XYZ file of C-alpha atoms in Angstrom:
618
model
C -23.112 -13.981 -11.261
C -19.883 -12.074 -10.602
C -18.743 -9.993 -7.662
C -16.827 -9.853 -4.380
C -16.877 -12.681 -1.850
C -19.923 -12.758 0.452
C -21.889 -10.216 -1.585
C -24.732 -12.691 -2.072
C -24.154 -14.297 -5.477
C -25.047 -17.814 -4.338
C -28.048 -16.603 -2.330
C -29.317 -14.629 -5.321
C -28.860 -17.679 -7.560
C -30.838 -19.791 -5.071
C -33.608 -17.180 -4.849
C -33.870 -17.122 -8.652
C -33.608 -20.858 -9.303
C -34.353 -22.697 -6.023
C -30.954 -24.408 -6.462
C -28.154 -24.185 -3.882
C -25.012 -24.157 -6.043
C -22.656 -24.682 -3.088
C -22.419 -28.481 -3.277
C -19.089 -29.207 -1.619
C -18.750 -29.920 2.109
C -15.991 -27.309 2.360
C -18.256 -24.735 0.702
C -20.984 -25.414 3.267
C -18.573 -25.212 6.200
C -16.782 -22.053 5.063
C -19.908 -20.498 3.496
C -18.009 -19.485 0.372
C -18.080 -20.749 -3.200
C -14.957 -22.666 -4.251
C -16.095 -24.419 -7.434
C -18.351 -23.161 -10.191
C -22.056 -23.533 -9.478
C -24.720 -24.042 -12.145
C -28.487 -23.778 -11.999
C -31.246 -23.728 -14.651
C -33.187 -20.457 -14.473
C -35.722 -20.420 -17.310
C -36.782 -22.255 -20.432
C -39.372 -21.769 -23.150
C -39.603 -22.490 -26.892
C -37.189 -19.639 -27.680
C -34.516 -19.791 -25.042
C -32.830 -21.725 -22.239
C -31.059 -19.842 -19.447
C -28.597 -21.235 -16.916
C -26.970 -19.290 -14.102
C -23.237 -19.733 -13.510
C -22.298 -18.748 -9.957
C -18.563 -17.972 -9.963
C -16.435 -17.820 -6.786
C -15.545 -14.318 -5.621
C -12.580 -14.915 -3.307
C -9.207 -13.976 -4.821
C -7.888 -17.521 -4.352
C -10.567 -18.793 -6.690
C -10.009 -16.421 -9.615
C -9.016 -19.430 -11.755
C -12.448 -20.998 -11.325
C -14.087 -17.628 -11.854
C -12.363 -17.189 -15.249
C -13.313 -20.735 -16.278
C -16.936 -19.981 -15.452
C -17.197 -16.625 -17.164
C -15.695 -17.827 -20.448
C -18.499 -18.244 -22.940
C -21.260 -16.425 -21.053
C -23.869 -14.153 -22.659
C -24.873 -11.905 -19.759
C -23.235 -10.903 -16.472
C -25.093 -9.922 -13.330
C -22.609 -7.858 -11.309
C -23.519 -8.432 -7.675
C -22.712 -5.661 -5.152
C -23.827 -5.841 -1.524
C -25.667 -2.737 -0.313
C -23.859 -2.811 3.062
C -20.349 -2.857 1.548
C -20.397 -1.389 -1.941
C -17.649 -1.914 -4.513
C -14.771 -4.056 -3.189
C -11.386 -5.243 -4.601
C -12.708 -8.424 -6.190
C -15.568 -6.432 -7.746
C -12.958 -4.354 -9.569
C -10.925 -7.395 -10.570
C -14.024 -9.119 -11.904
C -14.832 -5.984 -13.907
C -11.350 -6.044 -15.438
C -11.666 -9.735 -16.286
C -15.079 -9.226 -17.893
C -13.697 -6.341 -19.972
C -10.743 -8.397 -21.202
C -13.006 -11.331 -22.042
C -15.133 -9.076 -24.219
C -18.314 -9.409 -22.175
C -20.455 -6.380 -23.061
C -23.887 -7.348 -21.817
C -24.714 -6.916 -18.147
C -26.836 -5.579 -15.347
C -26.154 -4.678 -11.710
C -27.831 -6.317 -8.732
C -27.546 -4.425 -5.443
C -28.152 -7.165 -2.855
C -28.908 -7.290 0.901
C -31.027 -4.111 0.693
C -32.917 -5.048 3.884
C -29.699 -4.502 5.859
C -29.462 -0.765 5.097
C -31.758 2.225 4.844
C -32.804 3.927 1.604
C -30.383 6.832 2.072
C -27.420 4.459 2.307
C -28.605 2.609 -0.838
C -28.401 5.894 -2.767
C -24.785 6.343 -1.587
C -23.973 2.796 -2.725
C -25.556 3.541 -6.118
C -23.346 6.634 -6.525
C -20.289 4.608 -5.516
C -21.127 1.911 -8.083
C -21.849 4.431 -10.857
C -18.445 6.027 -10.284
C -16.679 2.647 -10.463
C -18.574 1.613 -13.580
C -17.634 4.732 -15.565
C -15.791 3.775 -18.756
C -16.689 0.094 -18.339
C -19.177 -2.080 -20.247
C -21.514 -1.728 -17.244
C -21.583 2.082 -17.445
C -25.159 2.201 -18.750
C -26.373 -1.092 -17.299
C -29.705 -1.160 -15.435
C -29.731 -1.437 -11.623
C -32.015 -3.771 -9.672
C -32.442 -3.686 -5.897
C -32.909 -7.154 -4.399
C -32.917 -9.040 -1.149
C -32.545 -12.781 -1.540
C -33.944 -13.675 1.880
C -37.164 -11.603 1.663
C -37.315 -12.094 -2.154
C -37.691 -8.366 -2.742
C -36.934 -7.569 -6.391
C -36.395 -11.239 -7.351
C -39.244 -11.332 -9.873
C -38.078 -8.022 -11.355
C -34.490 -9.150 -11.877
C -35.590 -12.523 -13.291
C -37.831 -10.832 -15.853
C -35.051 -8.372 -16.735
C -32.587 -11.253 -17.308
C -35.043 -13.084 -19.557
C -35.936 -10.038 -21.652
C -32.280 -8.951 -21.991
C -31.208 -12.374 -23.213
C -34.102 -12.632 -25.658
C -32.697 -9.542 -27.375
C -29.228 -11.106 -27.542
C -28.040 -12.381 -30.913
C -28.209 -16.176 -31.060
C -24.913 -18.047 -31.012
C -23.770 -19.780 -34.156
C -24.604 -23.473 -33.952
C -23.038 -24.200 -37.350
C -19.463 -25.266 -37.904
C -17.264 -27.506 -35.808
C -18.326 -28.278 -32.252
C -16.168 -26.966 -29.372
C -16.712 -27.345 -25.625
C -13.977 -26.337 -23.153
C -14.315 -28.754 -20.218
C -14.726 -27.193 -16.781
C -15.842 -30.272 -14.822
C -14.961 -33.963 -15.047
C -16.658 -36.614 -12.932
C -17.929 -40.173 -13.109
C -21.424 -41.522 -12.575
C -21.884 -45.064 -11.321
C -23.086 -47.289 -14.138
C -22.530 -44.528 -16.729
C -18.810 -43.813 -16.668
C -17.033 -40.558 -17.467
C -19.009 -37.316 -17.734
C -17.699 -33.874 -18.737
C -19.483 -30.580 -18.390
C -19.010 -27.178 -19.947
C -20.497 -24.433 -22.086
C -20.773 -25.199 -25.790
C -18.721 -22.415 -27.383
C -19.749 -23.169 -30.957
C -21.316 -25.819 -33.155
C -23.601 -28.679 -32.203
C -23.059 -32.089 -30.631
C -25.422 -35.059 -30.750
C -25.721 -38.469 -29.139
C -23.459 -41.117 -30.643
C -21.156 -38.566 -32.296
C -17.433 -39.318 -32.553
C -15.403 -36.592 -30.808
C -11.829 -35.725 -29.863
C -10.467 -34.572 -26.517
C -7.767 -32.019 -27.329
C -4.910 -31.293 -27.047
C -4.457 -34.912 -25.903
C -5.944 -36.324 -29.117
C -8.109 -38.930 -27.321
C -10.887 -40.355 -29.515
C -14.211 -40.637 -27.665
C -17.914 -40.925 -28.410
C -20.830 -39.057 -26.828
C -23.102 -41.672 -25.296
C -25.626 -39.428 -23.578
C -26.197 -35.673 -23.375
C -27.916 -33.580 -20.720
C -28.869 -29.923 -21.085
C -30.201 -28.179 -17.984
C -30.116 -31.596 -16.229
C -32.562 -33.011 -18.763
C -31.729 -35.703 -21.376
C -31.244 -34.259 -24.856
C -30.473 -35.599 -28.330
C -28.346 -32.538 -29.137
C -26.634 -29.609 -27.432
C -26.150 -26.279 -29.198
C -23.768 -23.321 -28.968
C -24.430 -21.337 -25.791
C -25.949 -24.208 -23.812
C -24.548 -25.744 -20.661
C -24.130 -29.425 -21.424
C -23.074 -32.582 -19.581
C -21.815 -35.286 -21.943
C -21.324 -38.930 -21.017
C -18.246 -40.135 -22.924
C -17.239 -43.650 -23.908
C -13.660 -44.608 -24.659
C -12.005 -42.640 -21.860
C -11.655 -42.789 -18.075
C -12.151 -39.896 -15.650
C -8.437 -40.017 -14.766
C -7.451 -39.272 -18.384
C -9.330 -35.954 -18.468
C -9.073 -32.662 -16.629
C -10.490 -29.179 -16.567
C -8.930 -27.292 -19.462
C -9.206 -30.096 -21.981
C -11.391 -29.228 -24.969
C -13.983 -31.511 -26.551
C -14.217 -30.980 -30.324
C -15.838 -32.643 -33.317
C -12.924 -32.359 -35.720
C -9.189 -31.920 -36.110
C -9.681 -28.519 -37.751
C -8.828 -26.668 -34.548
C -5.228 -25.632 -34.003
C -3.093 -26.992 -31.165
C -0.183 -24.682 -30.377
C 2.377 -23.482 -27.811
C 3.114 -20.103 -29.428
C 0.412 -17.501 -30.005
C 0.540 -13.933 -31.325
C -1.745 -11.755 -29.233
C -3.076 -8.254 -28.641
C -3.298 -7.407 -24.923
C -4.419 -4.587 -22.672
C -3.054 -3.980 -19.191
C -5.155 -3.307 -16.062
C -5.382 0.330 -15.015
C -3.640 -0.085 -11.661
C -0.747 -2.499 -12.147
C 1.125 -3.086 -8.887
C 4.328 -4.515 -10.389
C 6.261 -4.115 -13.626
C 5.555 -6.584 -16.410
C 9.001 -7.462 -17.753
C 10.279 -9.058 -20.975
C 10.027 -12.896 -20.914
C 8.432 -12.774 -17.471
C 6.530 -15.914 -16.385
C 2.780 -15.550 -16.832
C -0.270 -17.714 -16.246
C -2.638 -17.811 -19.217
C -6.357 -18.445 -18.697
C -8.106 -19.176 -21.983
C -11.473 -20.917 -22.052
C -11.166 -23.311 -19.133
C -7.451 -23.870 -19.724
C -4.794 -22.610 -17.333
C -1.185 -22.872 -18.517
C 2.175 -21.344 -17.627
C 4.306 -19.512 -20.162
C 6.335 -16.381 -20.854
C 5.394 -13.060 -22.411
C 7.615 -11.851 -25.257
C 7.630 -8.190 -26.364
C 9.046 -6.913 -29.654
C 9.013 -3.148 -29.006
C 9.730 -2.812 -25.288
C 11.283 -4.579 -22.332
C 8.792 -3.722 -19.598
C 5.342 -2.263 -18.924
C 4.068 -0.332 -15.948
C 1.044 1.284 -17.541
C -0.397 1.441 -21.042
C -3.756 2.615 -22.352
C -3.749 0.996 -25.780
C -3.300 -2.500 -27.141
C 0.150 -4.090 -27.005
C 1.081 -6.565 -29.728
C 3.243 -9.353 -28.368
C 3.573 -13.110 -28.109
C 2.916 -15.807 -25.513
C 5.213 -18.842 -25.463
C 3.592 -21.579 -23.450
C 4.916 -24.590 -21.570
C 2.066 -26.818 -22.740
C -0.012 -27.097 -25.893
C -3.439 -25.485 -25.970
C -6.291 -25.514 -28.457
C -7.291 -22.069 -29.664
C -8.298 -20.007 -32.700
C -8.119 -16.397 -33.888
C -10.388 -14.142 -31.850
C -10.383 -16.237 -28.660
C -10.291 -14.082 -25.515
C -7.987 -14.700 -22.553
C -6.742 -13.403 -19.197
C -3.114 -13.034 -18.094
C -2.159 -13.349 -14.418
C 1.137 -13.040 -12.625
C 1.880 -16.338 -10.836
C 3.784 -14.666 -7.979
C 2.845 -12.319 -6.470
C -0.583 -13.174 -7.821
C -2.423 -10.440 -9.682
C -4.320 -9.954 -12.904
C -1.968 -8.322 -15.428
C -4.393 -7.904 -18.276
C -6.067 -9.758 -21.080
C -6.718 -9.725 -24.765
C -7.390 -11.806 -27.849
C -5.561 -14.227 -30.116
C -4.354 -12.676 -33.375
C -2.717 -15.824 -34.732
C -2.518 -19.240 -33.032
C 0.371 -20.206 -35.337
C 2.956 -17.831 -33.875
C 6.565 -18.020 -35.114
C 9.857 -16.677 -33.754
C 10.348 -13.034 -34.748
C 13.109 -10.437 -34.414
C 12.853 -7.654 -31.847
C 11.954 -4.369 -33.544
C 9.401 -2.256 -35.365
C 9.314 -4.492 -38.425
C 7.793 -7.300 -36.364
C 5.264 -4.907 -34.826
C 4.267 -3.754 -38.328
C 3.776 -7.379 -39.396
C 1.682 -8.078 -36.296
C -0.399 -4.955 -37.017
C -1.139 -6.347 -40.479
C -2.070 -9.705 -38.965
C -4.277 -8.012 -36.397
C -6.182 -6.022 -39.006
C -6.189 -8.835 -41.523
C -6.817 -7.910 -45.156
C -10.115 -9.173 -46.593
C -8.219 -11.885 -48.495
C -6.347 -12.938 -45.349
C -9.567 -13.145 -43.362
C -11.231 -15.307 -46.023
C -8.147 -17.509 -46.293
C -7.920 -17.933 -42.514
C -11.616 -18.865 -42.289
C -11.328 -21.410 -45.115
C -8.138 -22.964 -43.772
C -9.869 -23.462 -40.456
C -13.224 -24.800 -41.693
C -11.913 -26.225 -45.040
C -15.078 -25.112 -46.870
C -17.855 -22.627 -46.153
C -20.982 -21.221 -47.825
C -21.174 -17.473 -48.443
C -23.488 -16.889 -45.455
C -20.964 -18.463 -43.093
C -18.045 -16.551 -44.637
C -19.902 -13.303 -43.951
C -20.145 -14.230 -40.269
C -16.592 -15.471 -39.879
C -14.835 -12.657 -41.742
C -17.068 -9.742 -40.689
C -17.087 -8.655 -44.352
C -20.254 -7.662 -46.181
C -21.452 -9.632 -49.202
C -20.170 -7.096 -51.731
C -16.655 -7.027 -50.238
C -16.629 -10.819 -50.083
C -17.713 -11.265 -53.690
C -14.980 -8.850 -54.803
C -12.385 -11.146 -53.201
C -13.962 -14.515 -54.016
C -13.429 -13.918 -57.723
C -9.710 -14.482 -57.135
C -8.433 -17.789 -58.531
C -7.193 -18.734 -55.033
C -10.816 -19.326 -54.016
C -12.874 -22.110 -55.562
C -16.658 -22.435 -55.603
C -17.834 -26.046 -55.755
C -21.248 -27.710 -55.549
C -22.576 -24.306 -56.541
C -22.623 -23.129 -52.924
C -19.431 -23.981 -50.990
C -16.140 -22.086 -51.149
C -12.709 -23.553 -50.474
C -9.088 -22.554 -51.082
C -7.015 -23.703 -54.058
C -4.169 -24.729 -51.733
C -6.532 -27.016 -49.805
C -7.587 -28.706 -53.044
C -3.940 -29.158 -54.007
C -3.158 -30.570 -50.567
C -6.037 -33.069 -50.730
C -5.072 -34.062 -54.285
C -1.503 -34.742 -53.178
C -2.711 -36.764 -50.208
C -5.032 -38.882 -52.389
C -2.288 -39.306 -55.024
C 0.186 -40.544 -52.381
C -2.365 -42.916 -50.846
C -3.264 -44.403 -54.233
C 0.367 -44.734 -55.293
C 1.163 -46.556 -52.058
C -1.885 -48.795 -52.530
C -0.941 -49.651 -56.135
C 2.556 -50.629 -55.044
C 1.164 -52.964 -52.394
C -1.752 -54.288 -54.519
C -0.695 -54.104 -58.169
C -3.413 -56.541 -59.317
C -6.347 -54.603 -57.814
C -8.321 -52.097 -59.881
C -7.903 -49.448 -57.228
C -8.830 -48.459 -53.691
C -12.451 -48.564 -52.609
C -13.601 -44.931 -52.504
C -15.261 -45.302 -49.086
C -12.050 -46.735 -47.664
C -9.987 -43.987 -49.291
C -12.124 -41.240 -47.753
C -12.711 -42.798 -44.337
C -9.648 -41.447 -42.540
C -9.589 -38.205 -44.537
C -13.143 -37.316 -43.446
C -11.798 -36.555 -39.981
C -10.006 -33.558 -41.486
C -12.107 -32.542 -44.484
C -15.840 -32.416 -45.319
C -16.960 -35.342 -47.497
C -18.446 -32.959 -50.068
C -15.019 -31.385 -50.563
C -13.292 -34.773 -50.853
C -15.877 -35.903 -53.430
C -15.280 -32.712 -55.406
C -11.493 -33.168 -55.399
C -11.832 -36.759 -56.676
C -14.282 -35.794 -59.439
C -12.101 -32.813 -60.367
C -9.090 -35.130 -60.483
C -10.953 -37.522 -62.785
C -11.909 -34.628 -65.090
C -8.262 -33.511 -65.190
C -7.025 -37.073 -65.848
C -5.235 -37.322 -62.511
C -7.484 -40.119 -61.219
C -9.920 -42.590 -62.742
C -12.809 -44.586 -61.321
C -14.142 -48.018 -62.165
C -17.334 -48.789 -60.265
C -16.509 -48.008 -56.603
C -12.729 -48.230 -57.094
C -10.501 -45.178 -57.526
C -7.007 -45.351 -59.012
C -4.345 -43.145 -60.532
C -5.173 -42.377 -64.163
C -1.846 -43.797 -65.287
C -2.236 -47.041 -63.357
C -2.855 -50.332 -65.174
C -3.478 -53.408 -63.006
C -0.782 -55.995 -63.582
C 0.880 -59.089 -62.208
C 4.296 -58.302 -60.766
C 7.344 -59.613 -62.600
C 8.173 -62.308 -60.040
C 4.752 -63.981 -60.567
C 4.126 -63.167 -64.250
C 5.709 -66.327 -65.711
C 3.936 -68.679 -63.307
C 0.618 -66.975 -64.032
C 1.204 -67.327 -67.762
C 1.967 -71.066 -67.333
C -1.170 -71.525 -65.248
C -3.353 -69.857 -67.885
C -1.808 -72.009 -70.633
C -2.569 -75.151 -68.650
C -6.137 -74.021 -68.031
C -6.595 -73.221 -71.725
C -5.266 -76.644 -72.732
C -7.846 -78.333 -70.470
C -10.640 -76.674 -72.467
C -14.055 -77.231 -70.864
C -12.989 -80.176 -68.685
C -11.191 -78.051 -66.093
C -10.003 -78.951 -62.624
C -10.589 -76.961 -59.450
C -9.157 -73.429 -59.696
C -7.131 -74.005 -56.534
C -5.409 -76.950 -58.206
C -4.149 -74.709 -61.014
C -2.740 -72.169 -58.532
C -1.071 -74.929 -56.559
C 0.417 -76.573 -59.632
C 1.836 -73.227 -60.784
C 3.479 -72.649 -57.393
C 1.465 -69.529 -56.578
C 1.142 -69.047 -52.779
C -2.275 -69.053 -51.119
C -1.966 -65.467 -49.900
C -1.879 -64.264 -53.547
C -4.726 -66.441 -54.823
C -7.605 -64.093 -54.001
C -6.033 -60.960 -55.539
C -4.729 -62.830 -58.586
C -8.070 -64.571 -59.232
C -9.919 -61.230 -59.002
C -7.386 -59.621 -61.373
C -7.716 -62.419 -63.942
C -11.517 -62.155 -63.765
C -11.460 -58.336 -64.135
C -9.225 -58.677 -67.196
C -11.503 -61.438 -68.636
C -8.526 -63.810 -68.735
C -10.624 -66.331 -66.814
C -14.394 -66.607 -66.398
C -15.635 -68.057 -63.085
C -18.408 -70.636 -63.207
C -18.795 -70.831 -59.450
C -16.551 -70.771 -56.370
C -14.660 -73.902 -57.538
C -14.432 -73.813 -61.327
C -13.357 -71.284 -63.947
C -12.656 -71.387 -67.696
C -9.921 -69.689 -69.611
C -11.388 -66.559 -71.181
C -10.700 -67.663 -74.750
C -12.224 -71.110 -74.111
C -15.361 -69.581 -72.624
C -15.785 -67.111 -75.505
C -15.303 -69.850 -78.126
C -17.805 -72.124 -76.335
C -20.428 -69.362 -76.208
C -20.024 -68.722 -79.913
C -20.227 -72.455 -80.674
C -23.423 -72.829 -78.648
C -24.981 -69.754 -80.247
C -24.360 -70.923 -83.822
C -25.637 -74.466 -83.186
C -28.849 -73.573 -81.379
C -31.909 -71.541 -82.310
C -33.170 -68.484 -80.406
C -33.950 -70.785 -77.484
C -32.539 -74.060 -76.218
C -32.680 -76.407 -73.225
C -29.993 -78.102 -71.088
C -30.045 -81.274 -73.192
C -29.298 -79.392 -76.397
C -26.449 -77.494 -74.751
C -24.902 -80.711 -73.383
C -25.012 -82.235 -76.840
C -23.308 -79.220 -78.465
C -20.573 -78.772 -75.869
C -20.205 -82.386 -74.742
C -20.338 -81.369 -71.049
C -21.497 -83.265 -67.986
C -24.150 -81.729 -65.734
C -21.386 -80.823 -63.185
C -20.091 -78.205 -65.673
C -23.186 -77.560 -67.759
C -25.439 -75.991 -65.097
C -22.785 -73.513 -63.833
C -21.924 -72.678 -67.471
C -25.540 -71.807 -68.301
C -25.938 -69.807 -65.067
C -22.854 -67.790 -66.052
C -24.517 -67.020 -69.410
C -27.525 -65.714 -67.459
C -25.297 -63.692 -65.113
C -23.500 -62.054 -68.033
C -26.805 -61.120 -69.672
C -26.249 -63.353 -72.701
C -29.279 -65.531 -71.998
C -32.452 -65.462 -69.961
C -34.005 -68.512 -68.378
C -37.669 -69.022 -69.255
C -39.079 -72.101 -67.489
C -36.821 -75.010 -68.667
C -35.282 -73.183 -71.594
C -32.701 -70.413 -72.245
C -33.501 -67.577 -74.614
C -30.626 -65.724 -76.294
C -30.798 -62.017 -75.429
C -28.107 -60.668 -77.686
């Protein structure tokens, strides 16, 4: 609901939903909306509809912009006894700049005027709506107190939204926060409209641009508990891992680090039709994007001031604080003092750089704005890291034929038979994995490699697991990496004992070999060789992996050569099956060693126990 103060937005919302969205004491006393109000309107198997009642008074434009960001339909509310007023016009400008193109007009308080006056108001509204997105919007006459027209407007809202294209619930989750509060016994709760993606209970999330790691404990949609919330829905999310004081309106809740945090954005803007003051080069501005409000300066490259302009102006915003945004995001620009809406537009590139003043920069920005097919594909892949063809069609606005023409380029890689990524991303991941493995090998030279799950754990915050798996397998194929069981290593890496412990290890193995089958505790050998306890575990595992020692149990181990010779001796002096007594006689071992020795034969698949005997398998 948008419109001038006291034109009946809150009353209309209450008539439609039976919810009074003015909750604050000050709102009740002053009879105006200060904060955003929300109310569930309708729900069936196809659709859920919530009403956002935005404040109309000029002082509360900030809240109004926060509320309108992400909406699917606007009801422009105009009181029959007053007609179009200043805030009605400002709201129309804001809706235009935010790209809202779906609306209808509610003429309220019709019981206060006669039919002839209503016709004059209609003409007044039609004139104001010429050349706006509301130019051909349907009109509904309503009175919230007598409920005239309420059923008609409700049905019109439902049917209009059912024709609306569904929002994309795929991809990374993003919710700009417009309310933060705490609930006793529950903790911190944030509320907002899900811009894109899906969130579910228990999911790990990030609060950006602060980088706070949180987890969604509980989710409510339309005040009802839900397992998930989808793009387009109003959602309240109970967060663990953060206090109410750490969050504020304007923060953005996301599911990944793929989104860009920036202070410099290249933009395309349009100016309001009736600008009261000049907009000058490097003038302070207030940017409203999503639910974020941040100060900055506007930088032009082809002019030093603007009084009026019909077309788009390509320029840059340099902000005082970091924001989270992406190409295509809509925004509003306001002058901080004297306060007025300057204009609005969309983000061409969130990774703005410093450019020279002049036409060359404008030409470069024009290219960025248009975006060649290859640039659009590249931008989409760099943001999402990998995408199927169907998603690339949506994100690039290219048809399948145009996409396929570009995707044949060697820059783009198809993996898993269905996902596309960029060659530079693969190279970047390869380099990251290479560096991690090299660092690991230097710190743990005796280990086979890094556990794959451990290797991928931190990287999965930035890249899909399917892509990481592909890069590893591709690296193995190209002899960059190798894998042994669950351990990944550099292809050139050979586990080894470092020079400073090599001699002591060699002495220890010689002593163990000399003791034959009558060995001491393994720990005694390490101690006698002067090998510190903190190296024992890694060294023991290395010696086992290299078959230099063969463990019998947790306490005893044989030298590899001794074990192999003993197995061969036992095999040649027994038949296809033998019992413990025969083995003891051949190897001259006490039961303390004999039972673990035979169990090791079983474990290595050399023998199989059948009742009280062992049967040779090989």
